PDB file of C-alpha atoms in Angstrom:
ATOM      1  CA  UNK P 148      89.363 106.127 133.493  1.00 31.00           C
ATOM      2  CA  UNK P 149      90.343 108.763 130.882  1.00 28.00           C
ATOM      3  CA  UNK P 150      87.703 109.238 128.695  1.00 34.00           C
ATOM      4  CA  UNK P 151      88.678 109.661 125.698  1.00 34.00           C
ATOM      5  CA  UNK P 152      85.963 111.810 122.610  1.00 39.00           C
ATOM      6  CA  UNK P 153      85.563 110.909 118.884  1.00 43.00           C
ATOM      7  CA  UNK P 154      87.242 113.695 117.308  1.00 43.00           C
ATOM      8  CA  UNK P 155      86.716 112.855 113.842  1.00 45.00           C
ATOM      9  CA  UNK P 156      86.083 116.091 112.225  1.00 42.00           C
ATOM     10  CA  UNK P 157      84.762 115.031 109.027  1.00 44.00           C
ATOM     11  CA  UNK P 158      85.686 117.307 105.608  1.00 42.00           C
ATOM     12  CA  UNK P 159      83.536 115.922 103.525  1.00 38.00           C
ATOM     13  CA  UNK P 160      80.085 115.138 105.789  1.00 38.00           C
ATOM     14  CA  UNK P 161      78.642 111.900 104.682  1.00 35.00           C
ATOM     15  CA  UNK P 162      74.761 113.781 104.831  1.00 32.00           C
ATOM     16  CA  UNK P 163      75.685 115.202 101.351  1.00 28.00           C
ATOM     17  CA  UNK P 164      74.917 112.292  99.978  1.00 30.00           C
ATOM     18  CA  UNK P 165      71.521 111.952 100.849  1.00 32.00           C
ATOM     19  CA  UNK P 166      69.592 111.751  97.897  1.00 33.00           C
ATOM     20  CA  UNK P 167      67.378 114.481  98.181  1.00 33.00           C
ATOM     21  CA  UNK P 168      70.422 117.147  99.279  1.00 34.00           C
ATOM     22  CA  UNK P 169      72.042 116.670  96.462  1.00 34.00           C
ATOM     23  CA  UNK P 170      68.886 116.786  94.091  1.00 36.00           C
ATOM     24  CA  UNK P 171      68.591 119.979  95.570  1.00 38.00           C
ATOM     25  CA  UNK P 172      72.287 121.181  95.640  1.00 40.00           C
ATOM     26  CA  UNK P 173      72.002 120.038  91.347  1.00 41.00           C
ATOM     27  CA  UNK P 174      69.119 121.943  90.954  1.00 44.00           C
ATOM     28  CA  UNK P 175      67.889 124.660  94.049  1.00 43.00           C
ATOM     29  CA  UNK P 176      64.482 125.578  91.933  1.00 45.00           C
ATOM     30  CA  UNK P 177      63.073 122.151  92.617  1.00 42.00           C
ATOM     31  CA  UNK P 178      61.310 121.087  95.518  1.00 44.00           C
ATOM     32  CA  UNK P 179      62.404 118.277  97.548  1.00 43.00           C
ATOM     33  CA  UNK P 180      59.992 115.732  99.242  1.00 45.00           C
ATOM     34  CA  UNK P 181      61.542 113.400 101.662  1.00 47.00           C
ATOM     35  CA  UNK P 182      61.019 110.090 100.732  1.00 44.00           C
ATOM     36  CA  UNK P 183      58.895 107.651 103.003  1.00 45.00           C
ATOM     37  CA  UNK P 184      60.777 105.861 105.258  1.00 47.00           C
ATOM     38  CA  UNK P 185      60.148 102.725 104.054  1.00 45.00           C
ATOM     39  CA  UNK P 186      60.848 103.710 100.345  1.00 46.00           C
ATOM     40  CA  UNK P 187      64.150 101.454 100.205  1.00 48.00           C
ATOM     41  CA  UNK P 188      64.261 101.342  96.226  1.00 46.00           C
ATOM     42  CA  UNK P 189      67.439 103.644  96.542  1.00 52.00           C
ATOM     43  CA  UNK P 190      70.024 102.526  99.106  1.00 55.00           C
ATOM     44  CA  UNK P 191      71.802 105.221  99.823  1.00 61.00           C
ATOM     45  CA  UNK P 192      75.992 105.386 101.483  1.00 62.00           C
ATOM     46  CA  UNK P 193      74.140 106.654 104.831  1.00 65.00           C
ATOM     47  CA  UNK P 194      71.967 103.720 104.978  1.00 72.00           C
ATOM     48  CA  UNK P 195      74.319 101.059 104.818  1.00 83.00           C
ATOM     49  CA  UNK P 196      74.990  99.247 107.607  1.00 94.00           C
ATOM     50  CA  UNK P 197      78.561  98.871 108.570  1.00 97.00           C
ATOM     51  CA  UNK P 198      80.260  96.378 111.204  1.00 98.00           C
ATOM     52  CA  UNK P 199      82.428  97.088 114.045  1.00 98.00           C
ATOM     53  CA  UNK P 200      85.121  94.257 113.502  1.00 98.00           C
ATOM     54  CA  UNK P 201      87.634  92.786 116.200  1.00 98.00           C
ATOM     55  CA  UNK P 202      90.756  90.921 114.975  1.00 98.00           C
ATOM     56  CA  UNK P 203      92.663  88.368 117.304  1.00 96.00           C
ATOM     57  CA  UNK P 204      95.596  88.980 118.095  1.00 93.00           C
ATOM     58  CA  UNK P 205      98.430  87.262 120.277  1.00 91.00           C
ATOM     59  CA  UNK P 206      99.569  90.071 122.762  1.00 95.00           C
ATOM     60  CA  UNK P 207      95.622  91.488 124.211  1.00 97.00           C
ATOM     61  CA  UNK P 208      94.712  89.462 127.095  1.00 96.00           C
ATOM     62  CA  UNK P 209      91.668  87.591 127.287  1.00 96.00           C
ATOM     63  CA  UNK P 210      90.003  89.610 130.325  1.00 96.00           C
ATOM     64  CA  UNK P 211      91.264  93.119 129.127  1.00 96.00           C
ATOM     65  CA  UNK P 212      89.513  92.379 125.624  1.00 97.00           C
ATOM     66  CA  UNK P 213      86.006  91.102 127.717  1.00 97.00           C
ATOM     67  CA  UNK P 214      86.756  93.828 129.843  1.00 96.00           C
ATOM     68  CA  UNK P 215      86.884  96.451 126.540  1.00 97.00           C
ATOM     69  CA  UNK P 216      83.598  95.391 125.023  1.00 98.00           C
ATOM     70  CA  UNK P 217      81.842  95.687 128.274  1.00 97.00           C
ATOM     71  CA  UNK P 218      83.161  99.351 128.925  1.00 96.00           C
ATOM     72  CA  UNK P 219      83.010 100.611 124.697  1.00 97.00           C
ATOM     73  CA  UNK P 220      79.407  99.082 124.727  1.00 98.00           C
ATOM     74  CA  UNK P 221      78.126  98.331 128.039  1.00 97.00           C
ATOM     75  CA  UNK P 222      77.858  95.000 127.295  1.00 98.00           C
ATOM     76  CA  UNK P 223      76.941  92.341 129.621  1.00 97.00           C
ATOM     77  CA  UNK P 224      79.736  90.615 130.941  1.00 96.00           C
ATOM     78  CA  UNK P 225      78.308  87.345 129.592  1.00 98.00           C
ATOM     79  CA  UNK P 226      78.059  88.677 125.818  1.00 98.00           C
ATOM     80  CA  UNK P 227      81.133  90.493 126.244  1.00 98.00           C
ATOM     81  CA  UNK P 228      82.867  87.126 127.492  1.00 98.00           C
ATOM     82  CA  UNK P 229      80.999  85.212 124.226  1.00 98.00           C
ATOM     83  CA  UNK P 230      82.260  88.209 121.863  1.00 98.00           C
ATOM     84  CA  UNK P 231      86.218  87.982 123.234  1.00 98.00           C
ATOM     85  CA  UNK P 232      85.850  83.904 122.714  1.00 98.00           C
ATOM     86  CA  UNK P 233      84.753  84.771 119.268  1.00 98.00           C
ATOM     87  CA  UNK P 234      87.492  86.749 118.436  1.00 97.00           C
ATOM     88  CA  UNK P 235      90.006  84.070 120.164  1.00 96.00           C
ATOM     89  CA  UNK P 236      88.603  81.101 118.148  1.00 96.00           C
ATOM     90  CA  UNK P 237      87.366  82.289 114.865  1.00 97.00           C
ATOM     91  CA  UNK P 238      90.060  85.046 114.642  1.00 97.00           C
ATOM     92  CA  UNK P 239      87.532  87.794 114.265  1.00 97.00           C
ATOM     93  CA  UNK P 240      84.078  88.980 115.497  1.00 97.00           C
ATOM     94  CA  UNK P 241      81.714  91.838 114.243  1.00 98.00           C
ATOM     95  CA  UNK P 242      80.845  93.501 117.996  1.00 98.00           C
ATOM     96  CA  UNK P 243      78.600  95.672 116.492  1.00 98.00           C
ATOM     97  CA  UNK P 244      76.193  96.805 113.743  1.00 98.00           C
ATOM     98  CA  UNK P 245      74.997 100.605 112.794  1.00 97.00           C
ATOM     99  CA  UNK P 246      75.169 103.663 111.382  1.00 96.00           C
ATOM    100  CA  UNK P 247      78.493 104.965 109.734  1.00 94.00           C
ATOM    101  CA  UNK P 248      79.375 107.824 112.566  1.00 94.00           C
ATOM    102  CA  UNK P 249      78.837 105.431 115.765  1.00 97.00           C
ATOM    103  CA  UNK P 250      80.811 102.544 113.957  1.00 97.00           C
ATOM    104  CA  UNK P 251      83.384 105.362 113.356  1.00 97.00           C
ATOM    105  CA  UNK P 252      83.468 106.588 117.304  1.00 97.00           C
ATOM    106  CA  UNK P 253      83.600 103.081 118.289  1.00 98.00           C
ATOM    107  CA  UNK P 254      86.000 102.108 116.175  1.00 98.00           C
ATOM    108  CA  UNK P 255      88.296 104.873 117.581  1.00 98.00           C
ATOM    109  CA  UNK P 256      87.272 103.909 121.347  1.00 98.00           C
ATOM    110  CA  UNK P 257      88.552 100.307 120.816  1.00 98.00           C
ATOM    111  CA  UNK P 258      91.976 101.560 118.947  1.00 98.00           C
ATOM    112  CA  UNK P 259      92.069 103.870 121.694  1.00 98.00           C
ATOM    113  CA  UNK P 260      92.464 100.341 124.056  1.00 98.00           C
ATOM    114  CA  UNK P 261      94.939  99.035 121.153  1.00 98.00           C
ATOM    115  CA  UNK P 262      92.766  96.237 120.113  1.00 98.00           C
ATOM    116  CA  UNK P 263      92.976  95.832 116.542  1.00 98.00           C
ATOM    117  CA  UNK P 264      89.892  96.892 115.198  1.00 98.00           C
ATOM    118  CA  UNK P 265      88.105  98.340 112.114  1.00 98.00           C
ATOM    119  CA  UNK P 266      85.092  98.877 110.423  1.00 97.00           C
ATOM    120  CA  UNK P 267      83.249  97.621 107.035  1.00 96.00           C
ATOM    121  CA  UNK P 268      80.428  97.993 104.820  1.00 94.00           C
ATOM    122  CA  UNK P 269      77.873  94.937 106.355  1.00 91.00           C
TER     123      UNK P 269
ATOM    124  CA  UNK N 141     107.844  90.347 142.715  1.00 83.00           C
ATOM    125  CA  UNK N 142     104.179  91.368 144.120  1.00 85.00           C
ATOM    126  CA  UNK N 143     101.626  93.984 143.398  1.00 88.00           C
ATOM    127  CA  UNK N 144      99.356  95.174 146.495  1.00 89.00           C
ATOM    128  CA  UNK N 145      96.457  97.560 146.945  1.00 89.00           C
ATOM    129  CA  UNK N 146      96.512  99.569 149.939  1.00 88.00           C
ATOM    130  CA  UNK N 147      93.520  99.602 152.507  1.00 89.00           C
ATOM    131  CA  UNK N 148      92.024 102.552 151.246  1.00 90.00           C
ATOM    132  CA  UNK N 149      91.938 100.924 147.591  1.00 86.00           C
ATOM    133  CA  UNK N 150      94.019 104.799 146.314  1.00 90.00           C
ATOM    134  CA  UNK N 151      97.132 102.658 145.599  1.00 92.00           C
ATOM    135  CA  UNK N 152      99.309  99.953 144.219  1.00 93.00           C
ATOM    136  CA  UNK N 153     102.385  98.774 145.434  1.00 93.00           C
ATOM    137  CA  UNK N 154     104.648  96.615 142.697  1.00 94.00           C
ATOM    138  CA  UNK N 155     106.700  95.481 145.380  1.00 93.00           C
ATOM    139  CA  UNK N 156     110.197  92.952 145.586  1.00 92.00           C
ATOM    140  CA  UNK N 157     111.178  94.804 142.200  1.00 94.00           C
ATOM    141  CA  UNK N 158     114.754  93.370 141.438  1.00 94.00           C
ATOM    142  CA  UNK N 159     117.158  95.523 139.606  1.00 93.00           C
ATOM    143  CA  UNK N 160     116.636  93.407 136.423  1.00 94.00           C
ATOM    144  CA  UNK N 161     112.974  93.892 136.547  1.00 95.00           C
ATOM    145  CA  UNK N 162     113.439  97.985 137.515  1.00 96.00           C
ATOM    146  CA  UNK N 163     115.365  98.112 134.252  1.00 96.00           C
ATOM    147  CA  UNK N 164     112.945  96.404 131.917  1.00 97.00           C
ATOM    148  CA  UNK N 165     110.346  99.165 133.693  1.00 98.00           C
ATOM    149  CA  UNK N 166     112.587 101.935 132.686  1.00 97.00           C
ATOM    150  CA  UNK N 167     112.948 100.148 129.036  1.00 97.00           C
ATOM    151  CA  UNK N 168     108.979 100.541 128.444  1.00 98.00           C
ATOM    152  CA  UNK N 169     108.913 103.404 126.577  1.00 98.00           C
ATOM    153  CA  UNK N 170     111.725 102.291 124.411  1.00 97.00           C
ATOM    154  CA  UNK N 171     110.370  98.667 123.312  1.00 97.00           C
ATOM    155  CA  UNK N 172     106.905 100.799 122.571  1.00 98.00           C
ATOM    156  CA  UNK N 173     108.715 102.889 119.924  1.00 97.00           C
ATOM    157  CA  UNK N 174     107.521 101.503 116.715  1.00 96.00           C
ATOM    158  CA  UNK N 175     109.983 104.020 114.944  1.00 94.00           C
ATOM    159  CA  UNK N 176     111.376 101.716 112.077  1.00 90.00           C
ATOM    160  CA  UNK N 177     108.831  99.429 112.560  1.00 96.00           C
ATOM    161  CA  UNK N 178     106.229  99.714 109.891  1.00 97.00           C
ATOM    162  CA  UNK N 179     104.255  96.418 111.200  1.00 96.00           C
ATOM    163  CA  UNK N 180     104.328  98.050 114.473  1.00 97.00           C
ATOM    164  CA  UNK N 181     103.044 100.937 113.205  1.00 97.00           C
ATOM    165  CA  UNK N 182     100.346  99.455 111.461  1.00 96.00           C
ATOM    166  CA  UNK N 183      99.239  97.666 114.292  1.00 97.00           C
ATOM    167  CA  UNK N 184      98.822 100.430 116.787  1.00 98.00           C
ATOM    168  CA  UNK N 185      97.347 102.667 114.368  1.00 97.00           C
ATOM    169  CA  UNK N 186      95.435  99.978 112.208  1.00 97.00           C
ATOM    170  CA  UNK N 187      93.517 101.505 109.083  1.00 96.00           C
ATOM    171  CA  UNK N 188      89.774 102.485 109.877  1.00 97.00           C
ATOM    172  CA  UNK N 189      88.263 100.848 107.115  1.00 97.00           C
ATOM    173  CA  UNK N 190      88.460  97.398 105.722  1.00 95.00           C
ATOM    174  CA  UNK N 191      88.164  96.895 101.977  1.00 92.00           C
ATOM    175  CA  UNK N 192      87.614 100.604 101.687  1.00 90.00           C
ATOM    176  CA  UNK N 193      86.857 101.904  98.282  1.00 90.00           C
ATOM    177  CA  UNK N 194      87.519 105.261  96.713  1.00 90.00           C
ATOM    178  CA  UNK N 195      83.970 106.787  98.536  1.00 88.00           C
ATOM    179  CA  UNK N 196      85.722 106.425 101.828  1.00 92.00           C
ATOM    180  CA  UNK N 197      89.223 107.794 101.010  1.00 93.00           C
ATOM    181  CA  UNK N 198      88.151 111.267 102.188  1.00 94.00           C
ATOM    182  CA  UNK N 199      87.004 109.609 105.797  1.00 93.00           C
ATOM    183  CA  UNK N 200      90.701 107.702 105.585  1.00 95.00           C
ATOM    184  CA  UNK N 201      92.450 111.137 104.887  1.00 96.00           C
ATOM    185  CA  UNK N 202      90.677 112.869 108.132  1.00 96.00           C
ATOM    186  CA  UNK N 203      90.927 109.960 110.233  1.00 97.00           C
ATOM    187  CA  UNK N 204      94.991 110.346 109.359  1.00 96.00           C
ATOM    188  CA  UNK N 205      94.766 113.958 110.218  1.00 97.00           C
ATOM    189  CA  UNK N 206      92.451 113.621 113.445  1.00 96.00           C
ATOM    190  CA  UNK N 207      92.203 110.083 114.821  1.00 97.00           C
ATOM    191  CA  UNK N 208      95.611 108.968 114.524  1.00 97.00           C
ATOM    192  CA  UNK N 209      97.415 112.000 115.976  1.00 98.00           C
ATOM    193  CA  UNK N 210      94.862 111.814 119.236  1.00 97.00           C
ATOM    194  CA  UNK N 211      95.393 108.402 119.316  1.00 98.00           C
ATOM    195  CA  UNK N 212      99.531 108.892 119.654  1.00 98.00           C
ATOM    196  CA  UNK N 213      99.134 111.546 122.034  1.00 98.00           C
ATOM    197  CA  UNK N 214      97.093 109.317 124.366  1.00 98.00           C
ATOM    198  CA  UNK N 215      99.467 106.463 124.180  1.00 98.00           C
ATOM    199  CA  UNK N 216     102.307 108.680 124.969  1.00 98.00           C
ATOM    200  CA  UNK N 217     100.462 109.831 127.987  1.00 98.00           C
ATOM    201  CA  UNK N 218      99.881 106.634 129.309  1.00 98.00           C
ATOM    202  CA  UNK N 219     103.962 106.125 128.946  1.00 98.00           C
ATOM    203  CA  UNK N 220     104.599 109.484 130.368  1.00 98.00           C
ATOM    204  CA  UNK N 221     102.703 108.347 133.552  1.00 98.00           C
ATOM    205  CA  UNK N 222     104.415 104.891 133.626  1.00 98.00           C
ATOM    206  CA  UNK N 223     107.926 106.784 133.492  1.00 98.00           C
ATOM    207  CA  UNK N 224     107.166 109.535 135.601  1.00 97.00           C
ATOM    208  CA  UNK N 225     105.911 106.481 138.457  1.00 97.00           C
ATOM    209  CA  UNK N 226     108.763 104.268 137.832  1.00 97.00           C
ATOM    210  CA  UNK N 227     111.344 107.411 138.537  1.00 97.00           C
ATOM    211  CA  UNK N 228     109.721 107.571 141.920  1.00 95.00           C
ATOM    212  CA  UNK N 229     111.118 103.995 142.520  1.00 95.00           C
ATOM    213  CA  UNK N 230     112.222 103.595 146.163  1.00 92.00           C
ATOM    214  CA  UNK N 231     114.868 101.132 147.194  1.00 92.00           C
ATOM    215  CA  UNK N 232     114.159  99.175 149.894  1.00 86.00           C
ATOM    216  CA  UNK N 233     116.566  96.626 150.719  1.00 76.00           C
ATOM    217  CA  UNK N 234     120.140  96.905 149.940  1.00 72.00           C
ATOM    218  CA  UNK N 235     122.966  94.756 148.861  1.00 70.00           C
ATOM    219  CA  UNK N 236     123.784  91.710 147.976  1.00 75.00           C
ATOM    220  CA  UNK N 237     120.283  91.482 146.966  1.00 83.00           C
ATOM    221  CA  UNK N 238     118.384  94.973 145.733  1.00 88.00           C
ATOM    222  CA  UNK N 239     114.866  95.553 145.988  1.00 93.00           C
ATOM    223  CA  UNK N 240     113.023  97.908 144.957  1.00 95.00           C
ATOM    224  CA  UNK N 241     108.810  99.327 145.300  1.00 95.00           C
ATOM    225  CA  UNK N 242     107.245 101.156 143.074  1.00 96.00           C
ATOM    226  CA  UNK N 243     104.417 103.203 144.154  1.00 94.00           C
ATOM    227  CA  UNK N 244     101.406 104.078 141.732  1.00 93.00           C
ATOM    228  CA  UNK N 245      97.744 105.756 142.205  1.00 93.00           C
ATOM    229  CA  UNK N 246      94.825 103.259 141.279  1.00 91.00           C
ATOM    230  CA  UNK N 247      93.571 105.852 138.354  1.00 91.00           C
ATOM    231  CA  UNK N 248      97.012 105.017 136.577  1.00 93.00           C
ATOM    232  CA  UNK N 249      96.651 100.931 136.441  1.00 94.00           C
ATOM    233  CA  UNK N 250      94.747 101.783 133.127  1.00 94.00           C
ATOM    234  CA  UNK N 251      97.757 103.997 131.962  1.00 96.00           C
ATOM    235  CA  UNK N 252     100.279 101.401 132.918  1.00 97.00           C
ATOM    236  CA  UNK N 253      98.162  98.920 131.129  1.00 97.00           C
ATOM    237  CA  UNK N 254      98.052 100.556 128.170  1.00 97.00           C
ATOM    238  CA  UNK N 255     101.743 101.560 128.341  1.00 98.00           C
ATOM    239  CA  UNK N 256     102.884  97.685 128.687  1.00 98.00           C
ATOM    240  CA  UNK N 257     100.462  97.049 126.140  1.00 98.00           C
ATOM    241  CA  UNK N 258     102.066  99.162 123.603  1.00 98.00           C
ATOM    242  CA  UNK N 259     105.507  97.376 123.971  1.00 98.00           C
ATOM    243  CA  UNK N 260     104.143  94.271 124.039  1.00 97.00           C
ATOM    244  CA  UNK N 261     102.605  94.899 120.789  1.00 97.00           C
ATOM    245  CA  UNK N 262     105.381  96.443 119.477  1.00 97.00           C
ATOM    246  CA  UNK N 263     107.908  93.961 120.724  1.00 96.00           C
ATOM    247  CA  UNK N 264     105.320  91.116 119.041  1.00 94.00           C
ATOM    248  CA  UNK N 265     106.011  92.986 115.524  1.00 94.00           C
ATOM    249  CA  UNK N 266     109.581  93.702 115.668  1.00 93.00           C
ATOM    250  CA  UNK N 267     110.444  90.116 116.720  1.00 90.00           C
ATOM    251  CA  UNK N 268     107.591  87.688 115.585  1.00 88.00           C
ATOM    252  CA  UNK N 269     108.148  86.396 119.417  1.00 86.00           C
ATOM    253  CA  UNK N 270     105.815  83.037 119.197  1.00 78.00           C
ATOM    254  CA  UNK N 271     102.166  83.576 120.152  1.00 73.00           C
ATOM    255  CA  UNK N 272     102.250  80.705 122.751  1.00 69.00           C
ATOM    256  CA  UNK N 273     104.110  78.503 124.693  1.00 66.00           C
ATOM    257  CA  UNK N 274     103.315  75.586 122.440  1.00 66.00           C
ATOM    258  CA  UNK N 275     106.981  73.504 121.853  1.00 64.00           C
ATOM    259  CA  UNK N 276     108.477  76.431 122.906  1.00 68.00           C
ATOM    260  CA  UNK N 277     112.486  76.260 123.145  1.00 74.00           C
ATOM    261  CA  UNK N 278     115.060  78.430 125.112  1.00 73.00           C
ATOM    262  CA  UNK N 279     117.576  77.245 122.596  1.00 75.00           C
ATOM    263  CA  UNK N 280     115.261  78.397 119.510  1.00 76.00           C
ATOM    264  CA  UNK N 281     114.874  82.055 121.463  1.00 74.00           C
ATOM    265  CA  UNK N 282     118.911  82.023 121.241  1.00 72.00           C
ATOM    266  CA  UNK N 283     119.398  81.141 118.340  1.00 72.00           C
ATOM    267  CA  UNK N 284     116.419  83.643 116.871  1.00 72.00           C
ATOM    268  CA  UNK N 285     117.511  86.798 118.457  1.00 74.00           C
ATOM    269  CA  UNK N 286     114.223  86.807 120.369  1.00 84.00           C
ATOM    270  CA  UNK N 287     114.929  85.984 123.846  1.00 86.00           C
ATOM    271  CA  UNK N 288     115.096  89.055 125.763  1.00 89.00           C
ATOM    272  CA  UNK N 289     111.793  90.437 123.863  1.00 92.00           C
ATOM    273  CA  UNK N 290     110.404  87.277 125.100  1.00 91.00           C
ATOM    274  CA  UNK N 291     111.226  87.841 128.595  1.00 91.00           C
ATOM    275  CA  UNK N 292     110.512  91.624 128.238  1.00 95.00           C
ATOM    276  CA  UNK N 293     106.954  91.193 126.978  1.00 95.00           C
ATOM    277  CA  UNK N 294     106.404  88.052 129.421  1.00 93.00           C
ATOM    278  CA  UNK N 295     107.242  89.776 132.632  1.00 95.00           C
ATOM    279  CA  UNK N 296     104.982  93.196 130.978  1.00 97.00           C
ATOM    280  CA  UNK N 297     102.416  90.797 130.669  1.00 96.00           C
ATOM    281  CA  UNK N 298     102.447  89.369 134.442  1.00 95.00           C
ATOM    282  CA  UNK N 299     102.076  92.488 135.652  1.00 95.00           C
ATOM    283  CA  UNK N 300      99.006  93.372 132.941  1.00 96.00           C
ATOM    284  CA  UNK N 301      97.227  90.179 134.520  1.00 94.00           C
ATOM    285  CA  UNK N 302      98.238  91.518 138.011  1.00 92.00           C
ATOM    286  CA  UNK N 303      96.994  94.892 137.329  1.00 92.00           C
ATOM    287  CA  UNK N 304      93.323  93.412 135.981  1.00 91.00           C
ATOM    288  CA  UNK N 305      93.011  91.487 139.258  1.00 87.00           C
ATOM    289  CA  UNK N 306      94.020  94.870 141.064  1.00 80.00           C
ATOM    290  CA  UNK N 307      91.473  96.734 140.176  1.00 69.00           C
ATOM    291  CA  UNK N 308      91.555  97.833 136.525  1.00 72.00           C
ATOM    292  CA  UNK N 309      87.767  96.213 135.869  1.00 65.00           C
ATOM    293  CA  UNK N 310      86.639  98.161 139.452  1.00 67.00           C
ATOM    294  CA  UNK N 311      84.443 100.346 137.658  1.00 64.00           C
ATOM    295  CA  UNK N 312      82.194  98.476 135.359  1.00 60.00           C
TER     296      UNK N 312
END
């Protein structure tokens, strides 16, 4: 199989918006203490989730599709098999949940096998 | 029409090829051209993000510039390969009724896939062809415009199904 690389090269890097970077980048004098992890008063762009969607569609076959999700996530054949009937009967199915740059490179991987996919704030 | 493996598993043979069938091989790259096709285009190169707001218009933007252009130059590999294999076509029985064999390494069952997928897809947009067989009528086809697509993306699709059970899901 060609394997194929995420080569988004991203301009404007999503880290900037990390709270504490751009306290810093407003004001260099002051020093920055990372928050806790489990301080979630601030939800920030990097920590929201976002969803790897998967739209039917009437020309991907039902075994290419299984086959797909088993080889983009190394899913079991089983869940990959319950993820394609998903997509069949309900039209669409979120195959996966994460952080921004994954959902990005996976997102890419599955366009890469022409299914019609994209990704969306959970 | 047939597709074989050989013993060794390194090929497949797309045998009993009539010259009907060569031709829609040769027409692949052409019914995957979504040129004047804006559906078409959309739907091989669907937007990244759903219900994207302005925060995500830079990541659209670079995905345009990056993603998109990688993703055309692997599809047009995967039709380069089909082409170059379907120029190697041998004929092996002659008149009144032509046959023809088509030779192909293993490693390219995923480009062929992916090449038949394209004008299927593309075929589906340009000519709404019906999504299943469901009251399905040769006269409606007719009448619609849509017939050869049909029978384009149909026989594409037989030999998608032929190349999963060939060997296309070998490596998982």
């Amino acid at each position: 199989m060609t394997e194929t690389k995420n080569k988004v090269k991203r301009k404007t890097d999503t880290s900037i918006y990390r709270a504490g970077q751009i306290l810093a980048a407003a004001n260099p004098d002051t020093e920055v203490l990372d928050a806790p992890a489990t301080d979630t008063a601030t939800t920030t762009e990097e920590d929201t989730p976002w969803n790897v969607l998967v739209f039917n569609d009437p020309v991907n076959l039902m075994p290419y599709v299984t086959m797909v999700f088993q080889k983009v996530f190394g899913y079991s054949e089983s869940k990959a098999t319950q993820m394609m009937l998903d997509v069949h009967q309900k039209g669409k199915c979120v195959v996966w949940s994460g952080e921004r740059e994954k959902a990005e490179f996976y997102v890419q991987q599955l366009q890469g096998y022409q299914l019609q996919a994209t990704m969306k704030k959970a | 029409m047939h597709i074989t493996k050989s013993e060794d598993g390194k090929q497949l043979i797309i045998g009993g090829l009539g010259e009907t069938e060569l031709e829609m091989l040769h027409g692949v790259r052409e019914a995957a051209d979504p040129t004047a096709c804006p559906e078409a285009e959309r739907r091989l190169f669907p937007e990244p993000i759903a219900d994207a707001d302005e925060r995500d218009f830079d990541a659209i933007a670079d995905w345009k510039e990056f993603v998109v252009p990688d993703l055309r130059s692997q599809f047009d590999d995967a039709l380069d390969q089909l082409d170059r294999d379907v120029a190697h076509a041998q004929q092996v029985r002659k008149l009144p009724m032509k046959r023809f064999e088509i030779e192909l390494q293993a490693e390219h069952a995923e480009l062929w896939y992916s090449a038949l997928n394209q004008a299927r897809l593309v075929l589906q947009e340009k000519y709404k062809l019906p999504s299943d067989n469901t009251g399905l009528s040769l006269e409606d086809l007719f009448a619609k415009g849509q017939w050869r697509a049909y029978f384009q993306s149909r026989f594409y699709a037989e030999i998608q199904c032929w190349l999963l059970e060939a060997g296309l899901t070998d490596d998982l």
